[in-house]
Amino acid sequence: IARYGLATPGEVTQGAGAVAMLVSTNPHVLKINDDSVVKSADIQDFWRPVYQDTALARGKFSTEQYIQFFCDVWQKYCAQNNCNFNDFAGLCFHLPYTKMGLKALKAAMDSCDNTCNATNTCNATNLSESSRKCLLSRYETSTKYSRRVGNIYTGSLYLGLLSLLELDELELDGCTHENSDIPPLKSGDKIGLFSYGSGAVGEFFSATLVPGFKDALFAREHADMLDSRVRLSVADYEAMFSSVAPYAPEDFVSDTSHRERAHF
């Protein structure tokens, strides 16, 4: 259920899709590192009820949880792996909408700055200005595809990764770095990835680009695929949205004997 309803606050963050990838022992694009850090908690921020065809969400609360989850797993990841922002060439995020990851990234960066200011011990372990500029610029590059496609839930993290890798040096549809002095990605660069699911679970892990990774990308093909789509008017979209099969509470009926002594 990836629908929020017409004229609702969540309407602009709805959508569905997927990213296909090949996972192998000899990767052509990047190596996924065994350094995952996970946090989970019972957070009532999002529901997909079986009795209606639109999702329910507490938007502001959900965004706050997303930001907190990223800050928590990021701090834990850095502690376990003895690293910091300066060790990453880019960070990719789960993107229900493109500013959500930016809010989390800036919150973690601000936390780093506040720690630095409070202790007055700014050194190599703190966020350098060049790293800040590079990470923010590459974050914008990672959101280019999502701005055209919209929210695809779990796949949005990997759509962002594709966007970062494929648009890093190419000028496709005006997609270029906001800062021209940002160097291109290269083999050996480490990319951070943050995955999130309401309810809630957050995970941070990293991947390292391998030699020849640019030869395994399909930037031109993906640009052509996006350009070939048909633009709908608002009226056409709303008509399509409303053209669905009946979906109501009475469609879901079960024998009460199946629920005897059940906890839920």
PDB file of C-alpha atoms in Angstrom:
ATOM      1  CA  ILE A   1       0.000   0.000   0.000  1.00  0.00           C
ATOM      2  CA  ALA A   2       1.898   3.033  -1.301  1.00  0.00           C
ATOM      3  CA  ARG A   3      -0.945   5.546  -1.479  1.00  0.00           C
ATOM      4  CA  TYR A   4      -1.697   8.434   0.876  1.00  0.00           C
ATOM      5  CA  GLY A   5      -4.845   9.867  -0.637  1.00  0.00           C
ATOM      6  CA  LEU A   6      -5.543  12.954  -2.705  1.00  0.00           C
ATOM      7  CA  ALA A   7      -4.907  16.350  -1.097  1.00  0.00           C
ATOM      8  CA  THR A   8      -3.274  14.804   2.000  1.00  0.00           C
ATOM      9  CA  PRO A   9       0.064  15.949   3.473  1.00  0.00           C
ATOM     10  CA  GLY A  10       1.693  12.653   2.504  1.00  0.00           C
ATOM     11  CA  GLU A  11       0.520  12.701  -1.107  1.00  0.00           C
ATOM     12  CA  VAL A  12       3.810  14.030  -2.463  1.00  0.00           C
ATOM     13  CA  THR A  13       5.760  11.225  -0.737  1.00  0.00           C
ATOM     14  CA  GLN A  14       3.749   8.314  -2.153  1.00  0.00           C
ATOM     15  CA  GLY A  15       4.921   5.979  -4.892  1.00  0.00           C
ATOM     16  CA  ALA A  16       6.213   2.500  -5.537  1.00  0.00           C
ATOM     17  CA  GLY A  17       9.136   1.000  -7.416  1.00  0.00           C
ATOM     18  CA  ALA A  18      12.213  -1.168  -7.194  1.00  0.00           C
ATOM     19  CA  VAL A  19      15.903  -1.267  -8.028  1.00  0.00           C
ATOM     20  CA  ALA A  20      17.409  -4.482  -9.404  1.00  0.00           C
ATOM     21  CA  MET A  21      21.016  -5.365  -8.640  1.00  0.00           C
ATOM     22  CA  LEU A  22      23.333  -8.318  -9.000  1.00  0.00           C
ATOM     23  CA  VAL A  23      25.130  -9.395  -5.825  1.00  0.00           C
ATOM     24  CA  SER A  24      28.238 -11.484  -6.449  1.00  0.00           C
ATOM     25  CA  THR A  25      31.546 -12.504  -4.896  1.00  0.00           C
ATOM     26  CA  ASN A  26      33.361 -10.455  -7.553  1.00  0.00           C
ATOM     27  CA  PRO A  27      31.463  -7.147  -7.694  1.00  0.00           C
ATOM     28  CA  HIS A  28      31.906  -4.816 -10.660  1.00  0.00           C
ATOM     29  CA  VAL A  29      30.622  -1.667  -8.947  1.00  0.00           C
ATOM     30  CA  LEU A  30      31.221  -1.780  -5.219  1.00  0.00           C
ATOM     31  CA  LYS A  31      32.073  -4.102  -2.357  1.00  0.00           C
ATOM     32  CA  ILE A  32      29.584  -4.161   0.522  1.00  0.00           C
ATOM     33  CA  ASN A  33      31.547  -4.051   3.761  1.00  0.00           C
ATOM     34  CA  ASP A  34      30.730  -6.211   6.782  1.00  0.00           C
ATOM     35  CA  ASP A  35      30.277  -3.293   9.177  1.00  0.00           C
ATOM     36  CA  SER A  36      26.501  -2.924   9.519  1.00  0.00           C
ATOM     37  CA  VAL A  37      25.061  -1.180  12.592  1.00  0.00           C
ATOM     38  CA  VAL A  38      21.335  -1.527  13.328  1.00  0.00           C
ATOM     39  CA  LYS A  39      18.817   0.097  15.665  1.00  0.00           C
ATOM     40  CA  SER A  40      15.194  -0.926  16.150  1.00  0.00           C
ATOM     41  CA  ALA A  41      12.423   0.384  18.392  1.00  0.00           C
ATOM     42  CA  ASP A  42       8.645   0.189  18.735  1.00  0.00           C
ATOM     43  CA  ILE A  43       7.696   3.484  17.074  1.00  0.00           C
ATOM     44  CA  GLN A  44       4.065   4.109  16.098  1.00  0.00           C
ATOM     45  CA  ASP A  45       4.671   6.460  13.181  1.00  0.00           C
ATOM     46  CA  PHE A  46       3.255   4.648  10.138  1.00  0.00           C
ATOM     47  CA  TRP A  47       0.563   2.092   9.332  1.00  0.00           C
ATOM     48  CA  ARG A  48      -0.675   0.152   6.304  1.00  0.00           C
ATOM     49  CA  PRO A  49      -4.091  -1.088   7.536  1.00  0.00           C
ATOM     50  CA  VAL A  50      -5.669  -4.029   5.715  1.00  0.00           C
ATOM     51  CA  TYR A  51      -9.046  -2.267   5.795  1.00  0.00           C
ATOM     52  CA  GLN A  52      -8.164   0.732   3.619  1.00  0.00           C
ATOM     53  CA  ASP A  53      -6.182   1.425   0.461  1.00  0.00           C
ATOM     54  CA  THR A  54      -4.202   4.409   1.746  1.00  0.00           C
ATOM     55  CA  ALA A  55      -1.397   4.480   4.276  1.00  0.00           C
ATOM     56  CA  LEU A  56      -1.576   6.386   7.567  1.00  0.00           C
ATOM     57  CA  ALA A  57       1.394   8.344   8.873  1.00  0.00           C
ATOM     58  CA  ARG A  58       2.373  10.805  11.583  1.00  0.00           C
ATOM     59  CA  GLY A  59       4.595  12.792   9.268  1.00  0.00           C
ATOM     60  CA  LYS A  60       6.422  15.193  11.590  1.00  0.00           C
ATOM     61  CA  PHE A  61       6.916  12.514  14.251  1.00  0.00           C
ATOM     62  CA  SER A  62       8.168  10.034  11.650  1.00  0.00           C
ATOM     63  CA  THR A  63      10.696  12.541  10.319  1.00  0.00           C
ATOM     64  CA  GLU A  64      11.954  13.206  13.846  1.00  0.00           C
ATOM     65  CA  GLN A  65      12.433   9.465  14.402  1.00  0.00           C
ATOM     66  CA  TYR A  66      14.259   9.075  11.096  1.00  0.00           C
ATOM     67  CA  ILE A  67      16.704  11.833  12.045  1.00  0.00           C
ATOM     68  CA  GLN A  68      17.249  10.409  15.526  1.00  0.00           C
ATOM     69  CA  PHE A  69      17.772   6.894  14.191  1.00  0.00           C
ATOM     70  CA  PHE A  70      20.411   8.118  11.746  1.00  0.00           C
ATOM     71  CA  CYS A  71      22.268  10.085  14.418  1.00  0.00           C
ATOM     72  CA  ASP A  72      22.213   7.081  16.756  1.00  0.00           C
ATOM     73  CA  VAL A  73      23.429   4.464  14.256  1.00  0.00           C
ATOM     74  CA  TRP A  74      25.985   6.898  12.844  1.00  0.00           C
ATOM     75  CA  GLN A  75      27.507   7.524  16.268  1.00  0.00           C
ATOM     76  CA  LYS A  76      27.554   3.805  17.024  1.00  0.00           C
ATOM     77  CA  TYR A  77      29.056   3.024  13.619  1.00  0.00           C
ATOM     78  CA  CYS A  78      31.850   5.569  14.085  1.00  0.00           C
ATOM     79  CA  ALA A  79      32.642   4.234  17.556  1.00  0.00           C
ATOM     80  CA  GLN A  80      32.789   0.623  16.381  1.00  0.00           C
ATOM     81  CA  ASN A  81      34.824   1.357  13.254  1.00  0.00           C
ATOM     82  CA  ASN A  82      36.986   4.206  14.553  1.00  0.00           C
ATOM     83  CA  CYS A  83      35.995   6.558  11.751  1.00  0.00           C
ATOM     84  CA  ASN A  84      34.218   9.858  11.055  1.00  0.00           C
ATOM     85  CA  PHE A  85      32.736  11.930   8.235  1.00  0.00           C
ATOM     86  CA  ASN A  86      36.166  12.615   6.761  1.00  0.00           C
ATOM     87  CA  ASP A  87      36.527   8.916   5.866  1.00  0.00           C
ATOM     88  CA  PHE A  88      33.567   8.945   3.460  1.00  0.00           C
ATOM     89  CA  ALA A  89      33.408  10.130  -0.136  1.00  0.00           C
ATOM     90  CA  GLY A  90      29.604  10.251  -0.020  1.00  0.00           C
ATOM     91  CA  LEU A  91      26.531   9.267   1.980  1.00  0.00           C
ATOM     92  CA  CYS A  92      23.285   7.875   0.556  1.00  0.00           C
ATOM     93  CA  PHE A  93      19.963   7.777   2.387  1.00  0.00           C
ATOM     94  CA  HIS A  94      16.518   6.231   2.353  1.00  0.00           C
ATOM     95  CA  LEU A  95      14.573   9.039   0.642  1.00  0.00           C
ATOM     96  CA  PRO A  96      10.790   9.274   1.090  1.00  0.00           C
ATOM     97  CA  TYR A  97      11.378  12.849  -0.060  1.00  0.00           C
ATOM     98  CA  THR A  98      14.695  14.373  -1.017  1.00  0.00           C
ATOM     99  CA  LYS A  99      15.153  16.753   1.928  1.00  0.00           C
ATOM    100  CA  MET A 100      14.642  14.070   4.564  1.00  0.00           C
ATOM    101  CA  GLY A 101      18.147  12.657   4.283  1.00  0.00           C
ATOM    102  CA  LEU A 102      19.593  16.170   4.225  1.00  0.00           C
ATOM    103  CA  LYS A 103      17.903  16.943   7.537  1.00  0.00           C
ATOM    104  CA  ALA A 104      19.489  13.846   9.086  1.00  0.00           C
ATOM    105  CA  LEU A 105      22.916  14.545   7.576  1.00  0.00           C
ATOM    106  CA  LYS A 106      22.944  18.144   8.800  1.00  0.00           C
ATOM    107  CA  ALA A 107      21.750  17.077  12.252  1.00  0.00           C
ATOM    108  CA  ALA A 108      24.674  14.660  12.557  1.00  0.00           C
ATOM    109  CA  MET A 109      27.108  17.270  11.209  1.00  0.00           C
ATOM    110  CA  ASP A 110      25.804  19.868  13.662  1.00  0.00           C
ATOM    111  CA  SER A 111      26.241  17.369  16.475  1.00  0.00           C
ATOM    112  CA  CYS A 112      29.845  16.914  15.394  1.00  0.00           C
ATOM    113  CA  ASP A 113      30.372  20.701  15.342  1.00  0.00           C
ATOM    114  CA  ASN A 114      28.753  21.150  18.765  1.00  0.00           C
ATOM    115  CA  THR A 115      31.003  18.468  20.258  1.00  0.00           C
ATOM    116  CA  CYS A 116      33.990  20.184  18.716  1.00  0.00           C
ATOM    117  CA  ASN A 117      32.993  23.600  20.074  1.00  0.00           C
ATOM    118  CA  ALA A 118      32.177  22.248  23.527  1.00  0.00           C
ATOM    119  CA  THR A 119      35.491  20.441  23.948  1.00  0.00           C
ATOM    120  CA  ASN A 120      37.609  22.942  22.021  1.00  0.00           C
ATOM    121  CA  THR A 121      39.555  20.017  20.570  1.00  0.00           C
ATOM    122  CA  CYS A 122      39.000  20.359  16.821  1.00  0.00           C
ATOM    123  CA  ASN A 123      41.393  18.019  15.068  1.00  0.00           C
ATOM    124  CA  ALA A 124      41.441  15.391  12.326  1.00  0.00           C
ATOM    125  CA  THR A 125      38.637  13.466  13.985  1.00  0.00           C
ATOM    126  CA  ASN A 126      36.248  16.360  13.496  1.00  0.00           C
ATOM    127  CA  LEU A 127      34.449  17.256  10.298  1.00  0.00           C
ATOM    128  CA  SER A 128      36.698  19.237   7.967  1.00  0.00           C
ATOM    129  CA  GLU A 129      35.244  22.022   5.845  1.00  0.00           C
ATOM    130  CA  SER A 130      36.312  20.252   2.646  1.00  0.00           C
ATOM    131  CA  SER A 131      34.582  17.027   3.727  1.00  0.00           C
ATOM    132  CA  ARG A 132      31.413  18.936   4.657  1.00  0.00           C
ATOM    133  CA  LYS A 133      31.327  20.641   1.260  1.00  0.00           C
ATOM    134  CA  CYS A 134      31.991  17.388  -0.586  1.00  0.00           C
ATOM    135  CA  LEU A 135      29.383  15.345   1.330  1.00  0.00           C
ATOM    136  CA  LEU A 136      26.682  17.986   0.903  1.00  0.00           C
ATOM    137  CA  SER A 137      27.411  18.338  -2.805  1.00  0.00           C
ATOM    138  CA  ARG A 138      27.363  14.597  -3.380  1.00  0.00           C
ATOM    139  CA  TYR A 139      24.181  14.310  -1.337  1.00  0.00           C
ATOM    140  CA  GLU A 140      22.509  16.630  -3.845  1.00  0.00           C
ATOM    141  CA  THR A 141      23.783  14.449  -6.689  1.00  0.00           C
ATOM    142  CA  SER A 142      22.326  11.367  -4.966  1.00  0.00           C
ATOM    143  CA  THR A 143      18.852  12.954  -4.945  1.00  0.00           C
ATOM    144  CA  LYS A 144      18.619  13.774  -8.679  1.00  0.00           C
ATOM    145  CA  TYR A 145      16.918  10.512  -9.680  1.00  0.00           C
ATOM    146  CA  SER A 146      14.559  10.646  -6.705  1.00  0.00           C
ATOM    147  CA  ARG A 147      13.446  14.128  -7.733  1.00  0.00           C
ATOM    148  CA  ARG A 148      12.336  12.627 -11.050  1.00  0.00           C
ATOM    149  CA  VAL A 149      11.016   9.278  -9.815  1.00  0.00           C
ATOM    150  CA  GLY A 150       9.586  10.003  -6.378  1.00  0.00           C
ATOM    151  CA  ASN A 151       9.420   7.697  -3.371  1.00  0.00           C
ATOM    152  CA  ILE A 152       9.948   3.979  -3.996  1.00  0.00           C
ATOM    153  CA  TYR A 153      10.288   2.997  -0.325  1.00  0.00           C
ATOM    154  CA  THR A 154      13.075   0.435   0.289  1.00  0.00           C
ATOM    155  CA  GLY A 155      14.512   0.908  -3.179  1.00  0.00           C
ATOM    156  CA  SER A 156      14.997   4.643  -2.659  1.00  0.00           C
ATOM    157  CA  LEU A 157      18.361   4.095  -0.941  1.00  0.00           C
ATOM    158  CA  TYR A 158      19.697   2.271  -3.984  1.00  0.00           C
ATOM    159  CA  LEU A 159      18.088   4.716  -6.399  1.00  0.00           C
ATOM    160  CA  GLY A 160      20.098   7.366  -4.553  1.00  0.00           C
ATOM    161  CA  LEU A 161      23.247   5.280  -4.872  1.00  0.00           C
ATOM    162  CA  LEU A 162      22.658   4.919  -8.620  1.00  0.00           C
ATOM    163  CA  SER A 163      22.083   8.650  -8.901  1.00  0.00           C
ATOM    164  CA  LEU A 164      25.331   9.418  -7.106  1.00  0.00           C
ATOM    165  CA  LEU A 165      27.444   7.014  -9.150  1.00  0.00           C
ATOM    166  CA  GLU A 166      25.909   7.668 -12.559  1.00  0.00           C
ATOM    167  CA  LEU A 167      25.629  11.453 -12.335  1.00  0.00           C
ATOM    168  CA  ASP A 168      28.934  12.050 -10.556  1.00  0.00           C
ATOM    169  CA  GLU A 169      30.696  13.243 -13.705  1.00  0.00           C
ATOM    170  CA  LEU A 170      27.974  13.321 -16.336  1.00  0.00           C
ATOM    171  CA  GLU A 171      25.856  16.253 -17.402  1.00  0.00           C
ATOM    172  CA  LEU A 172      22.574  14.455 -17.982  1.00  0.00           C
ATOM    173  CA  ASP A 173      19.433  16.572 -17.904  1.00  0.00           C
ATOM    174  CA  GLY A 174      21.357  19.363 -16.219  1.00  0.00           C
ATOM    175  CA  CYS A 175      22.505  17.054 -13.397  1.00  0.00           C
ATOM    176  CA  THR A 176      25.921  18.319 -12.328  1.00  0.00           C
ATOM    177  CA  HIS A 177      27.658  19.062  -9.059  1.00  0.00           C
ATOM    178  CA  GLU A 178      26.611  22.309  -7.457  1.00  0.00           C
ATOM    179  CA  ASN A 179      30.339  22.775  -6.722  1.00  0.00           C
ATOM    180  CA  SER A 180      32.543  22.308  -9.766  1.00  0.00           C
ATOM    181  CA  ASP A 181      35.650  21.805  -7.645  1.00  0.00           C
ATOM    182  CA  ILE A 182      34.368  18.545  -6.140  1.00  0.00           C
ATOM    183  CA  PRO A 183      36.645  15.749  -7.440  1.00  0.00           C
ATOM    184  CA  PRO A 184      35.065  12.765  -9.234  1.00  0.00           C
ATOM    185  CA  LEU A 185      34.527   9.522  -7.356  1.00  0.00           C
ATOM    186  CA  LYS A 186      37.288   6.938  -7.738  1.00  0.00           C
ATOM    187  CA  SER A 187      37.955   3.311  -6.867  1.00  0.00           C
ATOM    188  CA  GLY A 188      38.704   2.855  -3.185  1.00  0.00           C
ATOM    189  CA  ASP A 189      36.270   5.587  -2.134  1.00  0.00           C
ATOM    190  CA  LYS A 190      33.946   4.589   0.694  1.00  0.00           C
ATOM    191  CA  ILE A 191      30.210   5.296   0.421  1.00  0.00           C
ATOM    192  CA  GLY A 192      27.959   5.263   3.496  1.00  0.00           C
ATOM    193  CA  LEU A 193      24.392   3.948   3.194  1.00  0.00           C
ATOM    194  CA  PHE A 194      21.524   4.564   5.604  1.00  0.00           C
ATOM    195  CA  SER A 195      18.397   2.430   5.343  1.00  0.00           C
ATOM    196  CA  TYR A 196      15.240   3.125   7.336  1.00  0.00           C
ATOM    197  CA  GLY A 197      11.813   1.609   7.792  1.00  0.00           C
ATOM    198  CA  SER A 198       9.000   3.112   9.842  1.00  0.00           C
ATOM    199  CA  GLY A 199       7.962   1.100  12.811  1.00  0.00           C
ATOM    200  CA  ALA A 200      11.029   1.441  13.142  1.00  0.00           C
ATOM    201  CA  VAL A 201      14.387   0.063  11.985  1.00  0.00           C
ATOM    202  CA  GLY A 202      17.500   1.983  10.965  1.00  0.00           C
ATOM    203  CA  GLU A 203      20.716   0.548   9.527  1.00  0.00           C
ATOM    204  CA  PHE A 204      24.020   2.092   8.504  1.00  0.00           C
ATOM    205  CA  PHE A 205      26.682   0.268   6.532  1.00  0.00           C
ATOM    206  CA  SER A 206      29.345   1.086   3.969  1.00  0.00           C
ATOM    207  CA  ALA A 207      30.510   0.022   0.539  1.00  0.00           C
ATOM    208  CA  THR A 208      33.809   0.583  -1.272  1.00  0.00           C
ATOM    209  CA  LEU A 209      34.017   1.391  -4.971  1.00  0.00           C
ATOM    210  CA  VAL A 210      36.046  -1.139  -6.969  1.00  0.00           C
ATOM    211  CA  PRO A 211      38.329  -0.514  -9.982  1.00  0.00           C
ATOM    212  CA  GLY A 212      36.422  -0.084 -13.231  1.00  0.00           C
ATOM    213  CA  PHE A 213      33.094   0.637 -11.516  1.00  0.00           C
ATOM    214  CA  LYS A 214      32.186   3.323 -14.061  1.00  0.00           C
ATOM    215  CA  ASP A 215      32.206   0.735 -16.864  1.00  0.00           C
ATOM    216  CA  ALA A 216      29.438  -1.237 -15.111  1.00  0.00           C
ATOM    217  CA  LEU A 217      26.985   1.686 -14.949  1.00  0.00           C
ATOM    218  CA  PHE A 218      24.105   2.462 -17.328  1.00  0.00           C
ATOM    219  CA  ALA A 219      23.728   6.225 -16.983  1.00  0.00           C
ATOM    220  CA  ARG A 220      22.751   6.929 -20.593  1.00  0.00           C
ATOM    221  CA  GLU A 221      20.222   4.095 -20.692  1.00  0.00           C
ATOM    222  CA  HIS A 222      18.629   5.215 -17.446  1.00  0.00           C
ATOM    223  CA  ALA A 223      18.424   8.811 -18.643  1.00  0.00           C
ATOM    224  CA  ASP A 224      16.725   7.675 -21.857  1.00  0.00           C
ATOM    225  CA  MET A 225      14.279   5.545 -19.852  1.00  0.00           C
ATOM    226  CA  LEU A 226      13.302   8.488 -17.661  1.00  0.00           C
ATOM    227  CA  ASP A 227      13.030  10.839 -20.636  1.00  0.00           C
ATOM    228  CA  SER A 228      10.701   8.450 -22.466  1.00  0.00           C
ATOM    229  CA  ARG A 229       7.962   8.670 -19.843  1.00  0.00           C
ATOM    230  CA  VAL A 230       4.622  10.376 -20.491  1.00  0.00           C
ATOM    231  CA  ARG A 231       3.766  13.386 -18.334  1.00  0.00           C
ATOM    232  CA  LEU A 232       0.273  13.304 -16.813  1.00  0.00           C
ATOM    233  CA  SER A 233      -1.853  16.317 -16.093  1.00  0.00           C
ATOM    234  CA  VAL A 234      -3.144  16.679 -12.534  1.00  0.00           C
ATOM    235  CA  ALA A 235      -6.612  15.696 -13.771  1.00  0.00           C
ATOM    236  CA  ASP A 236      -5.251  12.560 -15.478  1.00  0.00           C
ATOM    237  CA  TYR A 237      -3.276  11.614 -12.389  1.00  0.00           C
ATOM    238  CA  GLU A 238      -6.272  12.067 -10.077  1.00  0.00           C
ATOM    239  CA  ALA A 239      -8.470  10.039 -12.413  1.00  0.00           C
ATOM    240  CA  MET A 240      -5.897   7.232 -12.446  1.00  0.00           C
ATOM    241  CA  PHE A 241      -5.514   7.431  -8.669  1.00  0.00           C
ATOM    242  CA  SER A 242      -9.266   7.091  -8.156  1.00  0.00           C
ATOM    243  CA  SER A 243      -9.663   4.245 -10.643  1.00  0.00           C
ATOM    244  CA  VAL A 244      -9.206   1.370  -8.186  1.00  0.00           C
ATOM    245  CA  ALA A 245     -11.054  -1.758  -7.158  1.00  0.00           C
ATOM    246  CA  PRO A 246     -13.391  -1.514  -4.124  1.00  0.00           C
ATOM    247  CA  TYR A 247     -11.424  -1.841  -0.910  1.00  0.00           C
ATOM    248  CA  ALA A 248     -13.333  -1.602   2.370  1.00  0.00           C
ATOM    249  CA  PRO A 249     -13.419  -3.110   5.887  1.00  0.00           C
ATOM    250  CA  GLU A 250     -16.239  -5.502   4.935  1.00  0.00           C
ATOM    251  CA  ASP A 251     -13.945  -7.065   2.338  1.00  0.00           C
ATOM    252  CA  PHE A 252     -11.900  -8.529   5.172  1.00  0.00           C
ATOM    253  CA  VAL A 253     -13.898 -11.072   7.156  1.00  0.00           C
ATOM    254  CA  SER A 254     -12.585 -14.123   8.994  1.00  0.00           C
ATOM    255  CA  ASP A 255     -14.054 -16.828  11.200  1.00  0.00           C
ATOM    256  CA  THR A 256     -13.913 -15.776  14.852  1.00  0.00           C
ATOM    257  CA  SER A 257     -12.860 -19.326  15.780  1.00  0.00           C
ATOM    258  CA  HIS A 258      -9.501 -18.577  14.147  1.00  0.00           C
ATOM    259  CA  ARG A 259      -8.930 -15.791  16.618  1.00  0.00           C
ATOM    260  CA  GLU A 260      -9.778 -17.579  19.874  1.00  0.00           C
ATOM    261  CA  ARG A 261      -7.104 -17.158  22.544  1.00  0.00           C
ATOM    262  CA  ALA A 262      -5.021 -15.110  20.135  1.00  0.00           C
ATOM    263  CA  HIS A 263      -2.997 -12.231  21.522  1.00  0.00           C
ATOM    264  CA  PHE A 264      -3.676  -9.986  18.512  1.00  0.00           C
TER     265      PHE A 264
END
